[in-house]
GROMACS .gro file of C-alpha atoms in nm:
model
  313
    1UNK     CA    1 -16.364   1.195  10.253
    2UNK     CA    2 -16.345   0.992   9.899
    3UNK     CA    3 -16.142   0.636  10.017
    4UNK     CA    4 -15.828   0.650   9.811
    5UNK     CA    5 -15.786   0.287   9.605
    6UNK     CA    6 -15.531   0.146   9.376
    7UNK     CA    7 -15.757  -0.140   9.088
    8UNK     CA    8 -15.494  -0.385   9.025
    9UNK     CA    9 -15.633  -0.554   8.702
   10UNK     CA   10 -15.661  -0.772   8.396
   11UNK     CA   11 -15.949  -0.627   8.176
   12UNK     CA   12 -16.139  -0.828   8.120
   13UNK     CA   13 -16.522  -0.773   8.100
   14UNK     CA   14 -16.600  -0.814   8.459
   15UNK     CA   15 -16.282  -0.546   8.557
   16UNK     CA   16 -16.416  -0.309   8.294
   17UNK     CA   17 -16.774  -0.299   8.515
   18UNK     CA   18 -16.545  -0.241   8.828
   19UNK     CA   19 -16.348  -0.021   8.740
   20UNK     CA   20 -16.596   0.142   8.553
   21UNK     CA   21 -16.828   0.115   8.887
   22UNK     CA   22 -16.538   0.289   9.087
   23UNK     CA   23 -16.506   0.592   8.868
   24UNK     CA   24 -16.855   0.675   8.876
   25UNK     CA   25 -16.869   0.579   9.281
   26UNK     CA   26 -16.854   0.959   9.485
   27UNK     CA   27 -16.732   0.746   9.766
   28UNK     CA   28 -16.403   0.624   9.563
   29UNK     CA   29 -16.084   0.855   9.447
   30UNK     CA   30 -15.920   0.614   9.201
   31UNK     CA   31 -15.529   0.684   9.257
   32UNK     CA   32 -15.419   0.496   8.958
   33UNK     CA   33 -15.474   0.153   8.758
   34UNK     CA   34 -15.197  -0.138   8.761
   35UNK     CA   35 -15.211  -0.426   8.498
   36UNK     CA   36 -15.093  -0.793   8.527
   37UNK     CA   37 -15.151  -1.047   8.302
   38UNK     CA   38 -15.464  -1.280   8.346
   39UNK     CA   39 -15.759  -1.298   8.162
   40UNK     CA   40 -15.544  -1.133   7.874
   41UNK     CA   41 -15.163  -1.065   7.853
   42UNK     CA   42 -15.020  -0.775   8.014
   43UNK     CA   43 -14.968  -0.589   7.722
   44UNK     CA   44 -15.257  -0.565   7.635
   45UNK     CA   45 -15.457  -0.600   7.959
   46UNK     CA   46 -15.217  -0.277   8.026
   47UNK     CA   47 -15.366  -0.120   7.666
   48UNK     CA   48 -15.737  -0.198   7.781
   49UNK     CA   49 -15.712  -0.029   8.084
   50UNK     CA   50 -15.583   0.274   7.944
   51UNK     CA   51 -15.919   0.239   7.712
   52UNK     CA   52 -16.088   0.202   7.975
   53UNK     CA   53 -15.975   0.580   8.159
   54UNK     CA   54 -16.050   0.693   7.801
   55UNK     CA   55 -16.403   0.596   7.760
   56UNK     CA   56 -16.483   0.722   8.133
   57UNK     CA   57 -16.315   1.042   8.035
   58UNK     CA   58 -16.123   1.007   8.369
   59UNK     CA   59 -15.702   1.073   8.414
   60UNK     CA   60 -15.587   0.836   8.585
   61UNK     CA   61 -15.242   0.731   8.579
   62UNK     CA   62 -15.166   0.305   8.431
   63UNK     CA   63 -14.896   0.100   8.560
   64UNK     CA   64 -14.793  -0.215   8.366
   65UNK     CA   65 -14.716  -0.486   8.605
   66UNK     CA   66 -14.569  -0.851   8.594
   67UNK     CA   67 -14.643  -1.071   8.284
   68UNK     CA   68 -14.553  -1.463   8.413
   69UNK     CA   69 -14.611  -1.579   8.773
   70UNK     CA   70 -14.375  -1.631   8.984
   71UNK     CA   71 -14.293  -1.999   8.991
   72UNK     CA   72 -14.492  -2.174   8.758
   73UNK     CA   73 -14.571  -2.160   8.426
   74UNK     CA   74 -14.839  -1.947   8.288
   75UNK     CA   75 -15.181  -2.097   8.198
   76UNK     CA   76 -15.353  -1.992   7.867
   77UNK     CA   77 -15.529  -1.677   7.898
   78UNK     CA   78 -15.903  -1.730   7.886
   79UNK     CA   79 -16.015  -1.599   7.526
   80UNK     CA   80 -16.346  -1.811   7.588
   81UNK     CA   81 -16.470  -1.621   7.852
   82UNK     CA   82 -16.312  -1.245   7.792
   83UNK     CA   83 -16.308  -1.272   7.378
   84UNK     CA   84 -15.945  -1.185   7.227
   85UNK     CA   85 -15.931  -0.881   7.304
   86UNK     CA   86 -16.025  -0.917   7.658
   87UNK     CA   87 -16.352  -0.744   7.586
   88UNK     CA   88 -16.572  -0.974   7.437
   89UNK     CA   89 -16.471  -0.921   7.050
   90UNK     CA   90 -16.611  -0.585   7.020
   91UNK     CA   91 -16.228  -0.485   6.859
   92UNK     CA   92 -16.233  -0.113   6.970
   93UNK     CA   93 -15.899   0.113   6.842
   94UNK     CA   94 -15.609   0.130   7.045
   95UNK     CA   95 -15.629   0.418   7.297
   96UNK     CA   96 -15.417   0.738   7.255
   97UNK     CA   97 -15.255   0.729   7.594
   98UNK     CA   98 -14.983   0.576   7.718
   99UNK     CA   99 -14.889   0.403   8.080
  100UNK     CA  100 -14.653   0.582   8.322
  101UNK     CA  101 -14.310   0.544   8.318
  102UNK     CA  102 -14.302   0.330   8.681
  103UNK     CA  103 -14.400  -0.066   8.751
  104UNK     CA  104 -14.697  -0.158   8.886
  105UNK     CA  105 -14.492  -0.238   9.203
  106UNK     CA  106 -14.342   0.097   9.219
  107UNK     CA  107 -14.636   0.218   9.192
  108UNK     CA  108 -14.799   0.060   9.453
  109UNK     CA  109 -14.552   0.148   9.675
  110UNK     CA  110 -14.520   0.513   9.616
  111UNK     CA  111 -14.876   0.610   9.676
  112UNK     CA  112 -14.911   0.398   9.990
  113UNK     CA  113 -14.576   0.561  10.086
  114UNK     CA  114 -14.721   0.896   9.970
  115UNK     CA  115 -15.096   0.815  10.183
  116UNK     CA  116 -14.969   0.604  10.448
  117UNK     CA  117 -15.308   0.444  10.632
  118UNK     CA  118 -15.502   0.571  10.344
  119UNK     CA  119 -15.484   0.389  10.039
  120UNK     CA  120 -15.678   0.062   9.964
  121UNK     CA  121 -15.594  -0.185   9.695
  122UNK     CA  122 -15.854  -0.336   9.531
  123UNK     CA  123 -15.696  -0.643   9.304
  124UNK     CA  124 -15.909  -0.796   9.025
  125UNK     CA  125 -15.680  -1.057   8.881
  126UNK     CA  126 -15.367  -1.303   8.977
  127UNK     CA  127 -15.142  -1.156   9.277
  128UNK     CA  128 -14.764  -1.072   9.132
  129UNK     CA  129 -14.796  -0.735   9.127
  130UNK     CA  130 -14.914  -0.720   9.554
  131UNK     CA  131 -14.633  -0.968   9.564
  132UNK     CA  132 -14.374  -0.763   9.386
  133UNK     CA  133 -14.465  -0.478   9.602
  134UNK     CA  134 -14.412  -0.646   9.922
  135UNK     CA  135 -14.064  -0.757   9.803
  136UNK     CA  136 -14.002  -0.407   9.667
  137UNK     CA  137 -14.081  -0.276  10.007
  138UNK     CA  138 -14.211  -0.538  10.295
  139UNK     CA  139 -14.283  -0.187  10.533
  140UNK     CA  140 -14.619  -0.143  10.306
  141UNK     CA  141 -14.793  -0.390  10.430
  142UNK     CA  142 -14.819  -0.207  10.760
  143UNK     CA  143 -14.962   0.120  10.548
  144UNK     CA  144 -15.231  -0.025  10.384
  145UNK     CA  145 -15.514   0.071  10.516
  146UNK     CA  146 -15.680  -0.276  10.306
  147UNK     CA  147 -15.641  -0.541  10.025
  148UNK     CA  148 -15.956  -0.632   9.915
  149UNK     CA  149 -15.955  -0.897   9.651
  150UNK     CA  150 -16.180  -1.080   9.405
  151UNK     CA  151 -16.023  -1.452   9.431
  152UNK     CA  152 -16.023  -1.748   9.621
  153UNK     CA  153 -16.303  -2.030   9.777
  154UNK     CA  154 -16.394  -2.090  10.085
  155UNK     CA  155 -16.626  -2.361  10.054
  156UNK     CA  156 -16.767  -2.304   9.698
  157UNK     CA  157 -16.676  -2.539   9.409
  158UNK     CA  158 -16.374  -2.401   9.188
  159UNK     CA  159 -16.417  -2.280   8.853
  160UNK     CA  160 -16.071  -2.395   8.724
  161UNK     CA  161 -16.066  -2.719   8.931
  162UNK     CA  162 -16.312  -2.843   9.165
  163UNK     CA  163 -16.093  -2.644   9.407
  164UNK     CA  164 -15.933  -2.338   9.280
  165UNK     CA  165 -16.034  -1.979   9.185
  166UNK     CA  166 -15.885  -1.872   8.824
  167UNK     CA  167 -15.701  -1.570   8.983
  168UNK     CA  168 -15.501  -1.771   9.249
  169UNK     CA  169 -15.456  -2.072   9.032
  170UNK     CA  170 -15.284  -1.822   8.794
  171UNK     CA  171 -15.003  -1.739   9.072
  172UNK     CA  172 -15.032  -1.928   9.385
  173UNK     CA  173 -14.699  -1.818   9.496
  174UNK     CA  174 -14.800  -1.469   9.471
  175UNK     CA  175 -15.116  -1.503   9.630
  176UNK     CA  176 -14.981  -1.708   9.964
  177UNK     CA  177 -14.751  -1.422   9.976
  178UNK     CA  178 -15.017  -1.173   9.984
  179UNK     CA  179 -15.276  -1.372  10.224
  180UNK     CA  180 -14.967  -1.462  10.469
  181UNK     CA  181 -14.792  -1.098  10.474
  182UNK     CA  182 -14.954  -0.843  10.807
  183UNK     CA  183 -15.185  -0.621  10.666
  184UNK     CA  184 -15.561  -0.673  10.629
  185UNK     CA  185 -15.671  -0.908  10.358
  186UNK     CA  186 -16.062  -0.947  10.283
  187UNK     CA  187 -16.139  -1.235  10.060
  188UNK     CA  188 -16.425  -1.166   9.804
  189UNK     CA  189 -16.451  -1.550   9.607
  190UNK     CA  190 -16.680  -1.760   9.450
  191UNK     CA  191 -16.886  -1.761   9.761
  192UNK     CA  192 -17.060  -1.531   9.759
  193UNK     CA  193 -16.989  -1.402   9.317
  194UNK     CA  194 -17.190  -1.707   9.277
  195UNK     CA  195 -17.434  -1.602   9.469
  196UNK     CA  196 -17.500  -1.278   9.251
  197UNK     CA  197 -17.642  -1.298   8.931
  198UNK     CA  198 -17.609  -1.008   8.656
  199UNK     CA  199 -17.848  -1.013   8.381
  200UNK     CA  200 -17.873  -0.769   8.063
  201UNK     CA  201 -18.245  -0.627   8.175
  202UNK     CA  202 -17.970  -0.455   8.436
  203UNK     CA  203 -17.714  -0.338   8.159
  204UNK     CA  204 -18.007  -0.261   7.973
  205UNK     CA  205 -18.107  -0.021   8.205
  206UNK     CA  206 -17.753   0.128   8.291
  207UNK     CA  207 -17.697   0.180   7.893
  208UNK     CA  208 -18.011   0.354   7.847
  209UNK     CA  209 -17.952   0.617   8.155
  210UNK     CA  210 -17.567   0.632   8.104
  211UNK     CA  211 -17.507   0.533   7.702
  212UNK     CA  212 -17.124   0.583   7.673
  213UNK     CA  213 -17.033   0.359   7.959
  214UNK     CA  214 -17.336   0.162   7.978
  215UNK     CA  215 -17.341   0.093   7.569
  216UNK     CA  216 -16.970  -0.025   7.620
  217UNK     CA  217 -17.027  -0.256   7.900
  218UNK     CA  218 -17.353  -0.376   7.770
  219UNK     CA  219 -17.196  -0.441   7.414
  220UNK     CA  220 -16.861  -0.633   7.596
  221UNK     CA  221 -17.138  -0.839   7.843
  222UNK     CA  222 -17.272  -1.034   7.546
  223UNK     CA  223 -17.007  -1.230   7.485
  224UNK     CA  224 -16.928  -1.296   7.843
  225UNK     CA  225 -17.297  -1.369   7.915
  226UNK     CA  226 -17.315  -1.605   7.604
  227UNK     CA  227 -17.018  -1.837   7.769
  228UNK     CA  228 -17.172  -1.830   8.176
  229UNK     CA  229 -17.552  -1.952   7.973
  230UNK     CA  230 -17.398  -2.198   7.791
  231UNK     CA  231 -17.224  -2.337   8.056
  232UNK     CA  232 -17.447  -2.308   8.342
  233UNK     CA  233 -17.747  -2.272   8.188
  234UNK     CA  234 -17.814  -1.916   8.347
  235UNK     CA  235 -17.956  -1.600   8.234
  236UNK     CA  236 -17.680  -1.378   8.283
  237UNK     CA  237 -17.337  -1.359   8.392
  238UNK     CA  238 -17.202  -1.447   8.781
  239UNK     CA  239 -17.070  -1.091   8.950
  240UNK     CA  240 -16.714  -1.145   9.019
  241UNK     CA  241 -16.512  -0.817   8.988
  242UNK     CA  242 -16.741  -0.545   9.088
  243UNK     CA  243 -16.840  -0.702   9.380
  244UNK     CA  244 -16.531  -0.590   9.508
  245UNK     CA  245 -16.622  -0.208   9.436
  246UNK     CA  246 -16.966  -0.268   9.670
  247UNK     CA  247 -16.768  -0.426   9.929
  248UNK     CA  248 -16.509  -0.102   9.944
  249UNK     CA  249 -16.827   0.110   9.912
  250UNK     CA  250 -17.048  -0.027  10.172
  251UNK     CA  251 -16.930  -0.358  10.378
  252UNK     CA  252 -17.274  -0.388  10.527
  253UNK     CA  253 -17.367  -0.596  10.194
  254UNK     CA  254 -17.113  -0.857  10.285
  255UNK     CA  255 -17.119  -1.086  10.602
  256UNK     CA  256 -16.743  -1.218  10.676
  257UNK     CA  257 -16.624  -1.468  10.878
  258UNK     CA  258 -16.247  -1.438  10.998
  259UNK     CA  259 -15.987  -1.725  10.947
  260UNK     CA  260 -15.668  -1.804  10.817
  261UNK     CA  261 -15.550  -1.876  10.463
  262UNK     CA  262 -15.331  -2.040  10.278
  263UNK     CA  263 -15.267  -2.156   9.928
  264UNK     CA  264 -15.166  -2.490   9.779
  265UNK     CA  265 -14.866  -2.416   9.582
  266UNK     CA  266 -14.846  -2.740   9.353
  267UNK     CA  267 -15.056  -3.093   9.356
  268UNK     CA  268 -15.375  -3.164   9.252
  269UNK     CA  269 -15.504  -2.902   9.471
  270UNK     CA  270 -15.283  -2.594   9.322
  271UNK     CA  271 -15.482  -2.284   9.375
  272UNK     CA  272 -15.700  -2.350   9.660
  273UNK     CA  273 -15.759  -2.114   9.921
  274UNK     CA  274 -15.739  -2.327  10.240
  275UNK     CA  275 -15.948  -2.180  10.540
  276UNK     CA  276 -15.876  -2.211  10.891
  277UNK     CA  277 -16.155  -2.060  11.092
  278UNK     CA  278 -16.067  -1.865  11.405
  279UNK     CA  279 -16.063  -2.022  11.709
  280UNK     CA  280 -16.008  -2.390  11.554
  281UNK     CA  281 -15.659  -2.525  11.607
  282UNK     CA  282 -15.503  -2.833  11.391
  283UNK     CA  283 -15.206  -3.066  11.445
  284UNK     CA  284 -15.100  -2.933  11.090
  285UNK     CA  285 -14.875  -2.587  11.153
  286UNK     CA  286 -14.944  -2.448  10.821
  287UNK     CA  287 -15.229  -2.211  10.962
  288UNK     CA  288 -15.062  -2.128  11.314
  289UNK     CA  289 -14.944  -1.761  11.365
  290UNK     CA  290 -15.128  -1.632  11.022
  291UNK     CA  291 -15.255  -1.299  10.995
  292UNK     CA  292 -15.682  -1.336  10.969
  293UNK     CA  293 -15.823  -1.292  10.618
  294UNK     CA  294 -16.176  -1.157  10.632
  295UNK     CA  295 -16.376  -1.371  10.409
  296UNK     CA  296 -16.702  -1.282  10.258
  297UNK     CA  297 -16.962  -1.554  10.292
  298UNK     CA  298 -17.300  -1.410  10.251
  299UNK     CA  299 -17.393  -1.113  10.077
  300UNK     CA  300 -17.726  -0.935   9.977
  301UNK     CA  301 -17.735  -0.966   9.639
  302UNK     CA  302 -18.041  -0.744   9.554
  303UNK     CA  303 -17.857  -0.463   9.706
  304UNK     CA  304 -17.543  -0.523   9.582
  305UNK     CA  305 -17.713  -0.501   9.211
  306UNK     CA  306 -17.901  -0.227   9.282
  307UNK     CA  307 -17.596  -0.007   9.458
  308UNK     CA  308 -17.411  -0.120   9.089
  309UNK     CA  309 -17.684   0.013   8.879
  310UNK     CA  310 -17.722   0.350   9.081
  311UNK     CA  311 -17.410   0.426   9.087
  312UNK     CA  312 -17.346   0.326   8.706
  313UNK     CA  313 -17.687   0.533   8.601
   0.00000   0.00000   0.00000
């Protein structure tokens, strides 16, 4: 049995190689796409996915989600890293479909309503859309059968302060919502992205045994590669959204340790995933009662890359 997932996303070059990684995966039956804002704005993050089911050849059903976070105000999106367009530049035509007729939310909450136990969502970007669906309909969170999500630091430097992940700095309302509501959250951050590195002899590779996907994402990963080896002075980009994918596909890659977490909701340290291991109690009551998050810490990296470029080629 194919494990039925919901991509809630932002493309974005590194969603594009997940989502592009889940179509391809025999293990995965994609139920549908939902779009937030994030690395571009909804509109058009909602327009790129779409693309995205185009160039894959693959119907899935899009659902445009939430364009502002919840409480505070929205941050600039990220041209820098994702290009304009969200896909490094390359300026492709708009696609001929259209998204569904339903929010995000709605969406979200019919399927797992329609699979209960069965349906995993896999979110790629900032939380409102989870959020939205819990307010929508709180009963969900007991039909999940998972939320795996790329966001968050346990112990790894931040990329958008010293101590926040992009995704949950973008709506840290939404995402305390989603790590503090009762179904089962695993945590895929910077610890363990930055321990994977992606490097075009890889795309290379993937475009030259699967040209239509692998040309696209290999064409899209210059851009994004350009702005990770200027800054870091690496050969390649880290491997933030697809890690995800592996994770749903085979856990085994992943070590976790389980804990409670919270987010900082304003301050100098807005957007940090705070950890409370299990089994350690504090005088502070912010972590007491909390459902455990599963948070990746260590992961094999050479098999992670290789189960991406099998499955891509």
């Amino acid at each position: 049995m194919a494990r039925k997932i919901i991509i809630d996303t932002d493309p974005g070059i590194d969603d594009a190689m997940a989502i592009f990684f889940a179509f391809q995966a025999p293990q995965l039956e994609v139920l549908g796409l939902t779009t937030t804002f994030g690395n571009v704005s909804v509109d058009l993050a909602t327009q790129n996915a779409i693309t995205l089911t185009e160039i894959a050849k693959v119907t899935v059903p899009v659902a445009k989600g939430v364009s502002v976070p919840f409480v505070i105000a929205p941050r600039p999106h990220p041209d820098f890293v994702h290009g304009k367009d969200g896909f490094g530049n390359i300026d492709l035509p708009a696609p001929q479909g259209k998204a569904i007729d339903k929010s995000a939310a709605q969406f979200m909450v019919d399927t797992v309503r329609e699979f209960p136990g069965e349906v995993t969502i896999i979110a790629l970007g900032p939380l409102g859309n989870l959020a939205s669906a819990l307010i929508l309909d709180p009963g969900i969170a007991n039909l999940v059968d998972e939320v795996v999500l790329m966001g968050g630091t346990a112990l790894e430097y931040g990329n958008v302060s010293p101590v926040a992940e992009a995704n949950i700095m973008n709506d840290p309302h939404a995402a305390d919502a989603v790590f503090t509501a009762p179904w089962q959250v695993t945590m895929i951050g910077l610890d363990v992205t930055h321990q994977v590195l992606l490097d075009n002899s890889i795309l290379e590779r993937i475009k030259a045994a699967n040209p239509v996907q692998g040309g696209f994402l290999y064409d899209c990963a210059q851009y994004y590669i350009n702005f990770y080896s200027s800054r870091f002075d690496m050969n390649g980009c880290y491997f933030h959204d697809a890690s995800t994918i592996a994770y749903v596909m085979d856990p085994s890659i992943f070590s976790v340790e389980l804990g409670a977490v919270r987010v900082a909701c304003e301050g100098i340290g807005i957007g940090q995933t705070i950890f409370a291991p299990q089994g350690m109690s504090f005088p502070e009551p912010h972590w007491n009662d909390m459902p455990m998050t599963q948070v990746c810490m260590e992961v094999d990296s050479q098999k992670l890359l290789t189960l991406f470029e099998t499955t891509l080629s």
